[in-house]
Amino acid sequence: MKKRVATSSGGPQIAPRRLGLELLEARCLLSAQPIITEFVASNDTTLNDGFGDDSDWLEIYNAGDLPVNLQGYHLTDNAANPTKWAFTAETILNPKEYLLVFASGDDTIDPEGYWHTGFRFSAGGEFVGLADPSGVMISSFGAAGEDYPP
C-alpha cells in the first residue's frame, strides 16, 4: 500500500515505499550419507573377525547428519552386479559413526556381531562398492568404475 503525503505545493504526492530485506537463517539439507572409507583386501594380521580369523574387511562411515538404516543396502565386488550382497536386518549407522564389515565369503553375522559378506576381496585388485536399496552405486573404489589396484 502506498502512503500519501502532503507537499509544499499543496497537492498530494505518493511517497515511494522502501523495501527492506529480511535475512533468512541458513538452511542445510539433512541427510544420511553412507560411504566406504577404508578396506583391506589382503588382511593377514591387522584385524581379526568374531571367529578369530583374519578376514578381509571394509569400513562404512555415515558422513551425513541423520542416522541411516542399512537394511536393504548392498555391498559388491562386481560393478556389473551392484546388489550382490545385502544387509538383511536393521543396521542403524548414526551420523559420524563407522561400521566394520568383513568380506570373508561366509554370509553371516559372527559371535561378536560383525556382518560377513558372501564374497571375498581379491588382493590382485578388483571393484568394491556400496549401493543403495534401489541398486544405485553410492560409494566405490576405483576411478570411473575401474578396479582398485593390487
mmCIF file of N, CA and C in Angstrom, residues 16-85:
data_model
loop_
_atom_site.group_PDB
_atom_site.id
_atom_site.type_symbol
_atom_site.label_atom_id
_atom_site.label_comp_id
_atom_site.label_asym_id
_atom_site.label_seq_id
_atom_site.Cartn_x
_atom_site.Cartn_y
_atom_site.Cartn_z
ATOM 1 N N PRO A 16 7.484 7.118 -2.174
ATOM 2 C CA PRO A 16 7.936 5.765 -2.513
ATOM 3 C C PRO A 16 8.067 4.919 -1.240
ATOM 4 N N ARG A 17 7.718 3.675 -1.360
ATOM 5 C CA ARG A 17 7.824 2.756 -0.229
ATOM 6 C C ARG A 17 9.200 2.115 -0.255
ATOM 7 N N ARG A 18 9.823 2.098 0.852
ATOM 8 C CA ARG A 18 11.141 1.489 0.945
ATOM 9 C C ARG A 18 10.984 -0.009 1.194
ATOM 10 N N LEU A 19 11.718 -0.750 0.408
ATOM 11 C CA LEU A 19 11.701 -2.188 0.582
ATOM 12 C C LEU A 19 12.820 -2.585 1.520
ATOM 13 N N GLY A 20 12.515 -3.465 2.403
ATOM 14 C CA GLY A 20 13.534 -3.972 3.319
ATOM 15 C C GLY A 20 13.784 -5.444 3.042
ATOM 16 N N LEU A 21 14.966 -5.868 3.313
ATOM 17 C CA LEU A 21 15.316 -7.273 3.161
ATOM 18 C C LEU A 21 15.414 -7.915 4.528
ATOM 19 N N GLU A 22 14.852 -9.082 4.608
ATOM 20 C CA GLU A 22 14.949 -9.838 5.841
ATOM 21 C C GLU A 22 15.901 -11.001 5.589
ATOM 22 N N LEU A 23 16.925 -11.089 6.379
ATOM 23 C CA LEU A 23 17.880 -12.171 6.221
ATOM 24 C C LEU A 23 17.279 -13.458 6.767
ATOM 25 N N LEU A 24 17.412 -14.501 5.990
ATOM 26 C CA LEU A 24 16.910 -15.801 6.409
ATOM 27 C C LEU A 24 18.048 -16.593 7.012
ATOM 28 N N GLU A 25 17.695 -17.471 7.936
ATOM 29 C CA GLU A 25 18.737 -18.317 8.510
ATOM 30 C C GLU A 25 19.169 -19.353 7.482
ATOM 31 N N ALA A 26 20.388 -19.768 7.590
ATOM 32 C CA ALA A 26 20.932 -20.751 6.648
ATOM 33 C C ALA A 26 20.170 -22.056 6.770
ATOM 34 N N ARG A 27 19.892 -22.679 5.648
ATOM 35 C CA ARG A 27 19.202 -23.968 5.617
ATOM 36 C C ARG A 27 20.150 -25.010 5.070
ATOM 37 N N CYS A 28 20.251 -26.097 5.747
ATOM 38 C CA CYS A 28 21.090 -27.199 5.303
ATOM 39 C C CYS A 28 20.203 -28.417 5.106
ATOM 40 N N LEU A 29 20.425 -29.110 4.032
ATOM 41 C CA LEU A 29 19.691 -30.324 3.776
ATOM 42 C C LEU A 29 20.262 -31.418 4.661
ATOM 43 N N LEU A 30 19.415 -31.954 5.526
ATOM 44 C CA LEU A 30 19.856 -33.025 6.400
ATOM 45 C C LEU A 30 19.649 -34.351 5.697
ATOM 46 N N SER A 31 20.650 -35.185 5.753
ATOM 47 C CA SER A 31 20.539 -36.480 5.110
ATOM 48 C C SER A 31 21.542 -37.441 5.706
ATOM 49 N N ALA A 32 21.327 -38.704 5.425
ATOM 50 C CA ALA A 32 22.298 -39.734 5.765
ATOM 51 C C ALA A 32 23.186 -39.913 4.544
ATOM 52 N N GLN A 33 24.434 -40.228 4.751
ATOM 53 C CA GLN A 33 25.361 -40.369 3.633
ATOM 54 C C GLN A 33 26.372 -41.472 3.934
ATOM 55 N N PRO A 34 25.979 -42.753 3.751
ATOM 56 C CA PRO A 34 26.941 -43.828 3.993
ATOM 57 C C PRO A 34 27.945 -43.946 2.856
ATOM 58 N N ILE A 35 29.225 -44.059 3.203
ATOM 59 C CA ILE A 35 30.287 -44.194 2.212
ATOM 60 C C ILE A 35 31.308 -45.221 2.691
ATOM 61 N N ILE A 36 31.974 -45.856 1.762
ATOM 62 C CA ILE A 36 33.085 -46.737 2.105
ATOM 63 C C ILE A 36 34.302 -45.853 2.306
ATOM 64 N N THR A 37 34.914 -45.955 3.485
ATOM 65 C CA THR A 37 36.056 -45.095 3.780
ATOM 66 C C THR A 37 37.380 -45.836 3.747
ATOM 67 N N GLU A 38 37.335 -47.143 3.939
ATOM 68 C CA GLU A 38 38.580 -47.890 4.010
ATOM 69 C C GLU A 38 38.277 -49.361 3.749
ATOM 70 N N PHE A 39 39.257 -50.079 3.210
ATOM 71 C CA PHE A 39 39.120 -51.527 3.074
ATOM 72 C C PHE A 39 40.491 -52.172 3.022
ATOM 73 N N VAL A 40 40.531 -53.444 3.374
ATOM 74 C CA VAL A 40 41.761 -54.233 3.314
ATOM 75 C C VAL A 40 41.442 -55.495 2.530
ATOM 76 N N ALA A 41 42.149 -55.674 1.420
ATOM 77 C CA ALA A 41 41.880 -56.803 0.527
ATOM 78 C C ALA A 41 42.821 -57.972 0.755
ATOM 79 N N SER A 42 43.733 -57.831 1.666
ATOM 80 C CA SER A 42 44.643 -58.931 1.985
ATOM 81 C C SER A 42 45.024 -58.808 3.452
ATOM 82 N N ASN A 43 44.072 -59.121 4.312
ATOM 83 C CA ASN A 43 44.275 -58.991 5.752
ATOM 84 C C ASN A 43 44.956 -60.251 6.274
ATOM 85 N N ASP A 44 46.178 -60.105 6.752
ATOM 86 C CA ASP A 44 46.810 -61.267 7.357
ATOM 87 C C ASP A 44 47.283 -61.002 8.779
ATOM 88 N N THR A 45 47.105 -59.771 9.262
ATOM 89 C CA THR A 45 47.481 -59.504 10.650
ATOM 90 C C THR A 45 46.789 -58.285 11.255
ATOM 91 N N THR A 46 46.091 -57.454 10.481
ATOM 92 C CA THR A 46 45.619 -56.175 11.026
ATOM 93 C C THR A 46 44.441 -56.288 11.969
ATOM 94 N N LEU A 47 43.512 -57.210 11.716
ATOM 95 C CA LEU A 47 42.283 -57.240 12.500
ATOM 96 C C LEU A 47 41.631 -58.609 12.372
ATOM 97 N N ASN A 48 41.209 -59.181 13.485
ATOM 98 C CA ASN A 48 40.512 -60.457 13.453
ATOM 99 C C ASN A 48 39.013 -60.239 13.565
ATOM 100 N N ASP A 49 38.245 -61.101 12.894
ATOM 101 C CA ASP A 49 36.788 -61.044 12.991
ATOM 102 C C ASP A 49 36.327 -61.768 14.262
ATOM 103 N N GLY A 50 35.025 -61.894 14.445
ATOM 104 C CA GLY A 50 34.466 -62.533 15.632
ATOM 105 C C GLY A 50 34.686 -64.032 15.706
ATOM 106 N N PHE A 51 35.196 -64.633 14.628
ATOM 107 C CA PHE A 51 35.552 -66.054 14.632
ATOM 108 C C PHE A 51 37.041 -66.247 14.919
ATOM 109 N N GLY A 52 37.790 -65.135 15.047
ATOM 110 C CA GLY A 52 39.226 -65.202 15.257
ATOM 111 C C GLY A 52 40.020 -65.291 13.974
ATOM 112 N N ASP A 53 39.346 -65.160 12.831
ATOM 113 C CA ASP A 53 40.016 -65.228 11.530
ATOM 114 C C ASP A 53 40.445 -63.841 11.081
ATOM 115 N N ASP A 54 41.436 -63.787 10.211
ATOM 116 C CA ASP A 54 41.905 -62.509 9.676
ATOM 117 C C ASP A 54 41.303 -62.269 8.287
ATOM 118 N N SER A 55 39.984 -62.155 8.259
ATOM 119 C CA SER A 55 39.251 -61.929 7.012
ATOM 120 C C SER A 55 39.494 -60.524 6.477
ATOM 121 N N ASP A 56 39.326 -60.371 5.162
ATOM 122 C CA ASP A 56 39.363 -59.035 4.566
ATOM 123 C C ASP A 56 38.200 -58.233 5.149
ATOM 124 N N TRP A 57 38.297 -56.910 5.075
ATOM 125 C CA TRP A 57 37.244 -56.097 5.678
ATOM 126 C C TRP A 57 37.109 -54.758 4.973
ATOM 127 N N LEU A 58 35.982 -54.112 5.243
ATOM 128 C CA LEU A 58 35.764 -52.738 4.783
ATOM 129 C C LEU A 58 35.067 -51.973 5.881
ATOM 130 N N GLU A 59 35.158 -50.654 5.766
ATOM 131 C CA GLU A 59 34.575 -49.761 6.753
ATOM 132 C C GLU A 59 33.590 -48.830 6.059
ATOM 133 N N ILE A 60 32.389 -48.723 6.622
ATOM 134 C CA ILE A 60 31.368 -47.800 6.110
ATOM 135 C C ILE A 60 31.207 -46.693 7.144
ATOM 136 N N TYR A 61 31.149 -45.458 6.660
ATOM 137 C CA TYR A 61 31.036 -44.278 7.520
ATOM 138 C C TYR A 61 29.796 -43.499 7.113
ATOM 139 N N ASN A 62 29.022 -43.031 8.098
ATOM 140 C CA ASN A 62 27.880 -42.170 7.810
ATOM 141 C C ASN A 62 28.342 -40.723 7.915
ATOM 142 N N ALA A 63 28.619 -40.114 6.773
ATOM 143 C CA ALA A 63 29.097 -38.728 6.719
ATOM 144 C C ALA A 63 27.951 -37.730 6.794
ATOM 145 N N GLY A 64 26.718 -38.212 6.903
ATOM 146 C CA GLY A 64 25.550 -37.334 6.932
ATOM 147 C C GLY A 64 25.192 -36.851 8.323
ATOM 148 N N ASP A 65 24.040 -36.170 8.394
ATOM 149 C CA ASP A 65 23.557 -35.586 9.638
ATOM 150 C C ASP A 65 22.451 -36.399 10.298
ATOM 151 N N LEU A 66 21.981 -37.435 9.634
ATOM 152 C CA LEU A 66 20.897 -38.262 10.154
ATOM 153 C C LEU A 66 21.324 -39.721 10.206
ATOM 154 N N PRO A 67 20.728 -40.507 11.097
ATOM 155 C CA PRO A 67 21.015 -41.940 11.099
ATOM 156 C C PRO A 67 20.518 -42.575 9.802
ATOM 157 N N VAL A 68 21.129 -43.698 9.432
ATOM 158 C CA VAL A 68 20.690 -44.442 8.260
ATOM 159 C C VAL A 68 20.529 -45.900 8.661
ATOM 160 N N ASN A 69 19.450 -46.510 8.204
ATOM 161 C CA ASN A 69 19.253 -47.934 8.389
ATOM 162 C C ASN A 69 19.798 -48.608 7.137
ATOM 163 N N LEU A 70 20.851 -49.388 7.279
ATOM 164 C CA LEU A 70 21.500 -50.019 6.125
ATOM 165 C C LEU A 70 20.753 -51.252 5.618
ATOM 166 N N GLN A 71 19.668 -51.633 6.275
ATOM 167 C CA GLN A 71 18.902 -52.784 5.785
ATOM 168 C C GLN A 71 18.474 -52.521 4.345
ATOM 169 N N GLY A 72 18.799 -53.443 3.458
ATOM 170 C CA GLY A 72 18.482 -53.289 2.043
ATOM 171 C C GLY A 72 19.595 -52.668 1.219
ATOM 172 N N TYR A 73 20.600 -52.061 1.862
ATOM 173 C CA TYR A 73 21.769 -51.563 1.137
ATOM 174 C C TYR A 73 22.615 -52.763 0.714
ATOM 175 N N HIS A 74 23.464 -52.568 -0.280
ATOM 176 C CA HIS A 74 24.226 -53.676 -0.857
ATOM 177 C C HIS A 74 25.717 -53.379 -0.887
ATOM 178 N N LEU A 75 26.504 -54.427 -0.742
ATOM 179 C CA LEU A 75 27.949 -54.375 -0.977
ATOM 180 C C LEU A 75 28.259 -55.328 -2.118
ATOM 181 N N THR A 76 29.270 -54.981 -2.891
ATOM 182 C CA THR A 76 29.624 -55.820 -4.030
ATOM 183 C C THR A 76 31.106 -55.735 -4.345
ATOM 184 N N ASP A 77 31.591 -56.755 -5.012
ATOM 185 C CA ASP A 77 32.947 -56.745 -5.556
ATOM 186 C C ASP A 77 32.887 -56.831 -7.078
ATOM 187 N N ASN A 78 31.704 -56.531 -7.632
ATOM 188 C CA ASN A 78 31.472 -56.634 -9.068
ATOM 189 C C ASN A 78 30.596 -55.464 -9.515
ATOM 190 N N ALA A 79 31.164 -54.529 -10.268
ATOM 191 C CA ALA A 79 30.425 -53.339 -10.703
ATOM 192 C C ALA A 79 29.199 -53.689 -11.541
ATOM 193 N N ALA A 80 29.231 -54.816 -12.228
ATOM 194 C CA ALA A 80 28.089 -55.236 -13.050
ATOM 195 C C ALA A 80 26.974 -55.858 -12.212
ATOM 196 N N ASN A 81 27.247 -56.140 -10.938
ATOM 197 C CA ASN A 81 26.258 -56.733 -10.046
ATOM 198 C C ASN A 81 26.214 -55.934 -8.740
ATOM 199 N N PRO A 82 25.597 -54.726 -8.761
ATOM 200 C CA PRO A 82 25.636 -53.853 -7.586
ATOM 201 C C PRO A 82 24.858 -54.391 -6.385
ATOM 202 N N THR A 83 23.989 -55.372 -6.586
ATOM 203 C CA THR A 83 23.185 -55.901 -5.480
ATOM 204 C C THR A 83 23.647 -57.304 -5.052
ATOM 205 N N LYS A 84 24.918 -57.568 -5.198
ATOM 206 C CA LYS A 84 25.464 -58.907 -4.932
ATOM 207 C C LYS A 84 25.199 -59.398 -3.507
ATOM 208 N N TRP A 85 25.395 -58.538 -2.518
ATOM 209 C CA TRP A 85 25.188 -58.921 -1.117
ATOM 210 C C TRP A 85 24.439 -57.800 -0.425
#
